[in-house]
Amino acid sequence: MARSPLLDIAFGFMPAQIIYTAVELRLADALADGPRTAGELAERTGAHAPSLLRLLRALTVLGAVRQTEPDRFALTDEGRRLRGDAPDSIRGLVGLFCAPEVWRSWGELTETVRTGEYAWERVTGGTPFEYFARNPELSATFNAAMAEGTRDVAPAVVKAHDFGRYRTIADLGGGDGTLLAEIMSAVPGLRGVLFDLPAALERAGRTLDEAGVADRCEVVPGDFFEAVPEGADAYLLKSVIHDWDDEKAADVLRTCRAAMTPGARVLIVEPVLPPLVTPEFRGALMSDVNMLVATGGRERTEAEFRDLLAAAGLRPVSVSDRLEPTTYRIIEAAPVEAAPRP
């Protein structure tokens, strides 16, 4: 009888936790200067050498390290991405999505599906952002993960939309400014406003400086449920709306609407689910279930986005094609009373 491919999925928690443990121990950083034995790595990471050897052998078959001798290991090109200083690092993403809080929330998936009540609050006693406020280390991991995820899609966002139409763009929930810096670098003269909670903005100065756009960008701390900066030509929301249920998502959009002039635009950058899903939407659908257990939010279809915009006094102007190879699209919206631009 053929082995079921569903078994590999069911056992997927094993490699996930092996990679997460490597991240927690900072193994990739310990291997940055060349191959090491398990004993040498144990001294550098504070681990138990015999147990670490077993972990390293498992990391070998997962492709993160290469076994050069029976007790000697080196980083692979893919394993290098677990280093904190790698330009294409994924350490934050692994650290966030395999963290104990996320792990326990996913363990409550059955109860969440039965009740419709998201698990994170049951597990931690608060919303994700309330929990991050009490746990600075996990908050920093979250912010790093968001920057890593944005880094990969940012060039496609710049290519898919004419940002040269605007004089000022406000990136709401923009974290360290990864996306805004990419846009401003591509559009000389464009001014930016980076807006997020104070903890999310801690690395923004460095990101904007490195991109050479700090002199054109204002960094503003705040809460988009209360108010957002007025006067921008475009309000950018990337991977923000999916964090919230329809009521809260509409509240965010209403806050934007209150700050907008008639000619301003809202730009929502998120995956858009098709009415009938296909395999290429695997990542977006896994994200949708993650929102189900972790935030109470959701990924949405184009029709669901249109309903959400209408509830906030906005109307869709355009919806881009998919930002290949992702399932992200850019939804441009305007105030309902604004006449279409010629």
Tab-separated table of C-alpha atoms in Angstrom:
chain	number	residue	atom	x	y	z
A	1	MET	CA	0.000	0.000	0.000
A	2	ALA	CA	1.346	3.409	-0.955
A	3	ARG	CA	2.367	5.755	1.829
A	4	SER	CA	-0.120	8.594	2.230
A	5	PRO	CA	1.336	12.052	1.529
A	6	LEU	CA	-0.902	13.280	4.342
A	7	LEU	CA	1.435	11.545	6.792
A	8	ASP	CA	4.296	13.839	5.785
A	9	ILE	CA	2.019	16.772	6.495
A	10	ALA	CA	0.916	15.292	9.834
A	11	PHE	CA	4.538	14.843	10.881
A	12	GLY	CA	5.422	18.349	9.733
A	13	PHE	CA	5.624	19.580	13.319
A	14	MET	CA	8.903	17.686	13.721
A	15	PRO	CA	11.039	19.547	11.147
A	16	ALA	CA	9.332	22.816	12.127
A	17	GLN	CA	10.501	22.463	15.716
A	18	ILE	CA	13.965	21.315	14.665
A	19	ILE	CA	14.436	24.494	12.611
A	20	TYR	CA	12.944	26.599	15.403
A	21	THR	CA	15.382	25.118	17.937
A	22	ALA	CA	18.274	25.950	15.618
A	23	VAL	CA	17.014	29.536	15.518
A	24	GLU	CA	16.560	29.727	19.288
A	25	LEU	CA	20.093	28.401	19.870
A	26	ARG	CA	21.485	30.787	17.204
A	27	LEU	CA	23.264	27.826	15.613
A	28	ALA	CA	23.630	29.525	12.243
A	29	ASP	CA	25.399	32.464	13.873
A	30	ALA	CA	27.678	30.056	15.739
A	31	LEU	CA	28.608	28.439	12.409
A	32	ALA	CA	29.166	31.736	10.601
A	33	ASP	CA	32.961	31.518	10.673
A	34	GLY	CA	33.248	27.912	9.515
A	35	PRO	CA	32.557	24.242	10.355
A	36	ARG	CA	32.339	23.219	14.005
A	37	THR	CA	31.918	20.065	16.053
A	38	ALA	CA	28.894	19.479	18.237
A	39	GLY	CA	31.067	20.054	21.299
A	40	GLU	CA	32.356	23.370	20.012
A	41	LEU	CA	28.845	24.461	19.123
A	42	ALA	CA	27.552	23.360	22.519
A	43	GLU	CA	30.065	25.667	24.188
A	44	ARG	CA	28.989	28.555	21.972
A	45	THR	CA	25.242	28.007	22.414
A	46	GLY	CA	24.970	26.632	25.944
A	47	ALA	CA	23.508	23.342	24.709
A	48	HIS	CA	23.994	19.694	25.738
A	49	ALA	CA	26.598	18.371	23.276
A	50	PRO	CA	25.231	14.811	22.734
A	51	SER	CA	21.709	16.166	22.199
A	52	LEU	CA	23.004	18.909	19.944
A	53	LEU	CA	24.761	16.313	17.771
A	54	ARG	CA	21.424	14.600	17.217
A	55	LEU	CA	19.805	17.909	16.302
A	56	LEU	CA	22.622	18.685	13.851
A	57	ARG	CA	22.187	15.342	12.096
A	58	ALA	CA	18.493	16.118	11.684
A	59	LEU	CA	19.330	19.587	10.372
A	60	THR	CA	21.588	17.885	7.822
A	61	VAL	CA	18.736	15.957	6.225
A	62	LEU	CA	16.598	19.110	6.309
A	63	GLY	CA	19.231	20.979	4.299
A	64	ALA	CA	20.225	23.577	6.883
A	65	VAL	CA	23.706	22.185	7.600
A	66	ARG	CA	26.183	19.884	5.858
A	67	GLN	CA	27.998	17.079	7.692
A	68	THR	CA	31.643	17.290	6.617
A	69	GLU	CA	32.888	14.653	9.091
A	70	PRO	CA	31.079	12.348	11.559
A	71	ASP	CA	31.138	15.141	14.163
A	72	ARG	CA	31.682	18.281	12.127
A	73	PHE	CA	29.056	20.496	10.514
A	74	ALA	CA	28.960	23.517	8.219
A	75	LEU	CA	26.187	25.857	7.123
A	76	THR	CA	24.550	25.351	3.744
A	77	ASP	CA	23.458	28.288	1.609
A	78	GLU	CA	19.910	27.789	2.867
A	79	GLY	CA	21.040	27.440	6.467
A	80	ARG	CA	22.866	30.765	6.137
A	81	ARG	CA	19.423	32.418	5.954
A	82	LEU	CA	18.917	31.506	9.633
A	83	ARG	CA	21.687	33.953	10.560
A	84	GLY	CA	20.537	37.240	12.020
A	85	ASP	CA	22.892	39.263	9.804
A	86	ALA	CA	21.947	37.606	6.501
A	87	PRO	CA	20.434	40.111	4.041
A	88	ASP	CA	17.802	37.498	3.162
A	89	SER	CA	17.365	36.240	6.732
A	90	ILE	CA	14.258	34.274	7.675
A	91	ARG	CA	15.158	34.009	11.353
A	92	GLY	CA	12.361	36.329	12.446
A	93	LEU	CA	9.720	34.428	10.477
A	94	VAL	CA	10.791	31.088	11.941
A	95	GLY	CA	11.071	32.596	15.420
A	96	LEU	CA	7.559	34.022	15.227
A	97	PHE	CA	5.561	31.272	13.560
A	98	CYS	CA	7.145	28.460	15.586
A	99	ALA	CA	7.041	30.389	18.873
A	100	PRO	CA	5.329	28.640	21.819
A	101	GLU	CA	2.392	31.061	21.768
A	102	VAL	CA	1.654	30.402	18.091
A	103	TRP	CA	2.318	26.687	18.609
A	104	ARG	CA	-0.202	26.464	21.437
A	105	SER	CA	-2.746	28.496	19.483
A	106	TRP	CA	-2.567	26.087	16.559
A	107	GLY	CA	-3.003	23.251	19.063
A	108	GLU	CA	-6.417	24.788	19.786
A	109	LEU	CA	-7.531	24.728	16.137
A	110	THR	CA	-10.255	22.130	16.701
A	111	GLU	CA	-11.846	24.211	19.458
A	112	THR	CA	-11.547	27.336	17.316
A	113	VAL	CA	-13.354	25.667	14.414
A	114	ARG	CA	-16.042	24.402	16.775
A	115	THR	CA	-16.650	27.755	18.436
A	116	GLY	CA	-15.416	30.421	16.009
A	117	GLU	CA	-13.425	31.977	18.876
A	118	TYR	CA	-9.777	32.521	18.039
A	119	ALA	CA	-7.297	30.603	20.167
A	120	TRP	CA	-4.589	33.163	20.938
A	121	GLU	CA	-6.755	34.962	23.475
A	122	ARG	CA	-7.618	31.682	25.224
A	123	VAL	CA	-3.954	30.688	25.311
A	124	THR	CA	-2.378	34.003	26.385
A	125	GLY	CA	-5.222	35.922	28.011
A	126	GLY	CA	-5.156	38.831	25.558
A	127	THR	CA	-5.024	39.874	21.920
A	128	PRO	CA	-1.738	39.407	20.049
A	129	PHE	CA	-0.861	43.090	20.186
A	130	GLU	CA	-1.708	43.332	23.889
A	131	TYR	CA	0.528	40.315	24.448
A	132	PHE	CA	3.368	41.808	22.396
A	133	ALA	CA	3.162	44.973	24.490
A	134	ARG	CA	3.847	42.847	27.597
A	135	ASN	CA	6.568	40.751	25.928
A	136	PRO	CA	9.172	42.970	24.230
A	137	GLU	CA	11.306	40.053	23.039
A	138	LEU	CA	8.443	38.429	21.115
A	139	SER	CA	7.383	41.873	19.882
A	140	ALA	CA	10.868	42.362	18.410
A	141	THR	CA	10.650	38.941	16.754
A	142	PHE	CA	7.247	39.850	15.300
A	143	ASN	CA	8.562	43.115	13.884
A	144	ALA	CA	11.593	41.366	12.374
A	145	ALA	CA	9.332	38.731	10.815
A	146	MET	CA	7.076	41.368	9.280
A	147	ALA	CA	10.105	43.124	7.767
A	148	GLU	CA	11.404	39.838	6.338
A	149	GLY	CA	8.058	39.012	4.773
A	150	THR	CA	7.704	42.511	3.332
A	151	ARG	CA	11.246	42.516	1.905
A	152	ASP	CA	10.395	39.752	-0.560
A	153	VAL	CA	7.197	41.312	-1.927
A	154	ALA	CA	8.304	44.977	-1.912
A	155	PRO	CA	9.878	45.042	-5.416
A	156	ALA	CA	6.689	43.580	-6.909
A	157	VAL	CA	4.580	46.223	-5.125
A	158	VAL	CA	6.718	49.012	-6.606
A	159	LYS	CA	6.456	47.497	-10.078
A	160	ALA	CA	2.676	46.966	-9.950
A	161	HIS	CA	1.540	50.492	-9.034
A	162	ASP	CA	2.322	54.008	-10.221
A	163	PHE	CA	3.536	55.624	-7.012
A	164	GLY	CA	4.772	58.609	-9.019
A	165	ARG	CA	1.175	59.882	-8.954
A	166	TYR	CA	1.541	60.918	-5.323
A	167	ARG	CA	3.396	63.663	-3.498
A	168	THR	CA	3.089	62.058	-0.030
A	169	ILE	CA	2.370	58.478	0.925
A	170	ALA	CA	1.590	57.317	4.466
A	171	ASP	CA	2.463	53.703	5.294
A	172	LEU	CA	0.129	52.715	8.130
A	173	GLY	CA	1.351	49.835	10.261
A	174	GLY	CA	4.574	50.112	8.254
A	175	GLY	CA	6.886	48.682	10.922
A	176	ASP	CA	10.549	49.399	10.276
A	177	GLY	CA	9.809	51.081	6.937
A	178	THR	CA	10.981	48.273	4.633
A	179	LEU	CA	8.191	48.771	2.101
A	180	LEU	CA	8.060	52.560	2.309
A	181	ALA	CA	11.839	52.794	1.825
A	182	GLU	CA	11.590	50.630	-1.307
A	183	ILE	CA	8.828	52.814	-2.745
A	184	MET	CA	10.561	56.101	-1.921
A	185	SER	CA	13.847	54.853	-3.374
A	186	ALA	CA	12.047	54.162	-6.646
A	187	VAL	CA	10.286	57.559	-6.762
A	188	PRO	CA	12.666	60.498	-6.255
A	189	GLY	CA	10.961	63.422	-4.558
A	190	LEU	CA	8.187	61.352	-3.014
A	191	ARG	CA	7.670	62.187	0.650
A	192	GLY	CA	6.700	59.544	3.165
A	193	VAL	CA	5.029	59.199	6.542
A	194	LEU	CA	5.800	56.008	8.455
A	195	PHE	CA	3.086	55.339	11.043
A	196	ASP	CA	2.913	52.522	13.579
A	197	LEU	CA	2.957	51.734	17.279
A	198	PRO	CA	6.146	52.982	18.984
A	199	ALA	CA	7.654	49.518	19.500
A	200	ALA	CA	7.257	48.701	15.800
A	201	LEU	CA	9.172	51.835	14.801
A	202	GLU	CA	12.316	51.151	16.829
A	203	ARG	CA	14.403	50.090	13.800
A	204	ALA	CA	12.790	52.508	11.356
A	205	GLY	CA	15.547	55.115	11.529
A	206	ARG	CA	18.175	52.587	10.499
A	207	THR	CA	16.079	51.234	7.612
A	208	LEU	CA	15.309	54.691	6.233
A	209	ASP	CA	18.925	55.850	6.656
A	210	GLU	CA	20.306	52.818	4.829
A	211	ALA	CA	17.881	53.430	1.964
A	212	GLY	CA	18.906	57.095	1.806
A	213	VAL	CA	15.342	58.391	2.243
A	214	ALA	CA	15.302	59.458	5.900
A	215	ASP	CA	15.375	63.150	4.969
A	216	ARG	CA	12.111	62.730	3.044
A	217	CYS	CA	10.254	60.609	5.594
A	218	GLU	CA	8.507	61.551	8.828
A	219	VAL	CA	8.229	58.818	11.463
A	220	VAL	CA	5.008	59.173	13.459
A	221	PRO	CA	3.989	56.892	16.345
A	222	GLY	CA	0.296	56.260	16.824
A	223	ASP	CA	-2.652	53.881	16.753
A	224	PHE	CA	-4.640	53.572	13.526
A	225	PHE	CA	-7.794	52.752	15.469
A	226	GLU	CA	-7.693	56.262	16.909
A	227	ALA	CA	-6.402	58.506	14.126
A	228	VAL	CA	-3.903	58.593	11.259
A	229	PRO	CA	-1.930	61.527	9.839
A	230	GLU	CA	-3.923	63.834	7.588
A	231	GLY	CA	-2.838	65.242	4.274
A	232	ALA	CA	-1.340	62.222	2.508
A	233	ASP	CA	-2.214	61.494	-1.111
A	234	ALA	CA	-2.160	57.737	-0.485
A	235	TYR	CA	-2.601	55.597	2.616
A	236	LEU	CA	-0.819	52.270	2.307
A	237	LEU	CA	-1.976	49.233	4.294
A	238	LYS	CA	0.147	46.155	3.661
A	239	SER	CA	-0.778	42.985	5.583
A	240	VAL	CA	-2.839	45.039	8.040
A	241	ILE	CA	-6.489	44.420	7.202
A	242	HIS	CA	-6.151	40.629	7.401
A	243	ASP	CA	-5.193	40.889	11.078
A	244	TRP	CA	-8.728	41.887	12.021
A	245	ASP	CA	-12.311	40.692	11.813
A	246	ASP	CA	-14.691	42.632	9.577
A	247	GLU	CA	-15.780	45.061	12.291
A	248	LYS	CA	-12.266	46.070	13.321
A	249	ALA	CA	-10.982	46.058	9.749
A	250	ALA	CA	-13.747	48.470	8.781
A	251	ASP	CA	-12.809	50.648	11.770
A	252	VAL	CA	-9.230	50.929	10.441
A	253	LEU	CA	-10.547	51.914	7.023
A	254	ARG	CA	-12.971	54.442	8.551
A	255	THR	CA	-10.051	56.083	10.359
A	256	CYS	CA	-8.277	56.357	7.018
A	257	ARG	CA	-11.415	57.745	5.417
A	258	ALA	CA	-11.667	60.439	8.093
A	259	ALA	CA	-8.134	61.650	7.281
A	260	MET	CA	-8.504	61.594	3.489
A	261	THR	CA	-9.086	64.461	1.104
A	262	PRO	CA	-11.448	63.744	-1.840
A	263	GLY	CA	-8.531	62.982	-4.163
A	264	ALA	CA	-6.651	60.697	-1.768
A	265	ARG	CA	-6.407	56.942	-2.123
A	266	VAL	CA	-6.208	53.884	0.128
A	267	LEU	CA	-3.918	51.135	-1.147
A	268	ILE	CA	-4.517	47.700	0.391
A	269	VAL	CA	-1.738	45.182	-0.295
A	270	GLU	CA	-2.880	41.699	0.677
A	271	PRO	CA	-3.545	38.252	-0.755
A	272	VAL	CA	-6.898	38.079	-2.520
A	273	LEU	CA	-8.529	34.661	-2.468
A	274	PRO	CA	-10.363	33.383	-5.549
A	275	PRO	CA	-13.932	32.044	-5.259
A	276	LEU	CA	-12.551	28.558	-6.018
A	277	VAL	CA	-9.112	27.931	-4.528
A	278	THR	CA	-6.269	26.238	-6.375
A	279	PRO	CA	-2.891	24.871	-5.179
A	280	GLU	CA	-0.997	28.115	-5.823
A	281	PHE	CA	-3.038	29.697	-3.016
A	282	ARG	CA	-1.637	27.276	-0.421
A	283	GLY	CA	0.335	29.993	1.375
A	284	ALA	CA	-2.617	32.378	1.519
A	285	LEU	CA	-4.905	29.620	2.804
A	286	MET	CA	-2.436	28.604	5.511
A	287	SER	CA	-2.266	32.287	6.454
A	288	ASP	CA	-6.064	32.392	6.552
A	289	VAL	CA	-6.165	29.570	9.105
A	290	ASN	CA	-3.347	31.234	11.040
A	291	MET	CA	-5.470	34.382	11.234
A	292	LEU	CA	-8.349	32.190	12.395
A	293	VAL	CA	-6.412	30.868	15.389
A	294	ALA	CA	-4.050	33.754	16.138
A	295	THR	CA	-5.816	37.077	15.529
A	296	GLY	CA	-9.465	36.547	14.678
A	297	GLY	CA	-8.754	38.075	11.265
A	298	ARG	CA	-8.964	36.500	7.819
A	299	GLU	CA	-7.805	36.529	4.222
A	300	ARG	CA	-10.552	37.751	1.886
A	301	THR	CA	-11.939	37.421	-1.613
A	302	GLU	CA	-12.291	40.452	-3.860
A	303	ALA	CA	-16.039	40.537	-3.140
A	304	GLU	CA	-15.355	40.550	0.617
A	305	PHE	CA	-12.895	43.429	0.218
A	306	ARG	CA	-15.514	45.380	-1.738
A	307	ASP	CA	-18.061	44.888	1.066
A	308	LEU	CA	-15.488	45.999	3.638
A	309	LEU	CA	-14.646	49.137	1.673
A	310	ALA	CA	-18.318	50.017	1.282
A	311	ALA	CA	-18.825	49.711	5.041
A	312	ALA	CA	-16.062	52.286	5.524
A	313	GLY	CA	-17.332	54.803	2.966
A	314	LEU	CA	-14.820	53.812	0.304
A	315	ARG	CA	-15.157	52.468	-3.219
A	316	PRO	CA	-12.705	50.330	-5.202
A	317	VAL	CA	-11.002	52.094	-8.093
A	318	SER	CA	-8.818	49.256	-9.331
A	319	VAL	CA	-7.510	45.825	-8.370
A	320	SER	CA	-4.096	44.867	-9.709
A	321	ASP	CA	-3.110	41.548	-11.171
A	322	ARG	CA	-1.364	39.122	-8.838
A	323	LEU	CA	2.080	40.232	-7.715
A	324	GLU	CA	3.812	37.099	-8.982
A	325	PRO	CA	4.944	34.755	-7.551
A	326	THR	CA	2.804	35.736	-4.538
A	327	THR	CA	-0.982	35.900	-4.219
A	328	TYR	CA	-0.822	39.563	-3.160
A	329	ARG	CA	-2.746	42.172	-5.134
A	330	ILE	CA	-3.099	45.931	-4.714
A	331	ILE	CA	-6.614	47.234	-4.146
A	332	GLU	CA	-6.902	50.972	-4.767
A	333	ALA	CA	-9.875	52.698	-3.143
A	334	ALA	CA	-11.242	56.251	-2.977
A	335	PRO	CA	-13.866	58.047	-0.862
A	336	VAL	CA	-17.320	57.254	-2.193
A	337	GLU	CA	-18.168	60.894	-2.847
A	338	ALA	CA	-15.027	61.505	-4.873
A	339	ALA	CA	-15.446	61.661	-8.626
A	340	PRO	CA	-13.251	59.258	-10.624
A	341	ARG	CA	-9.990	60.728	-11.815
A	342	PRO	CA	-9.844	61.410	-15.572
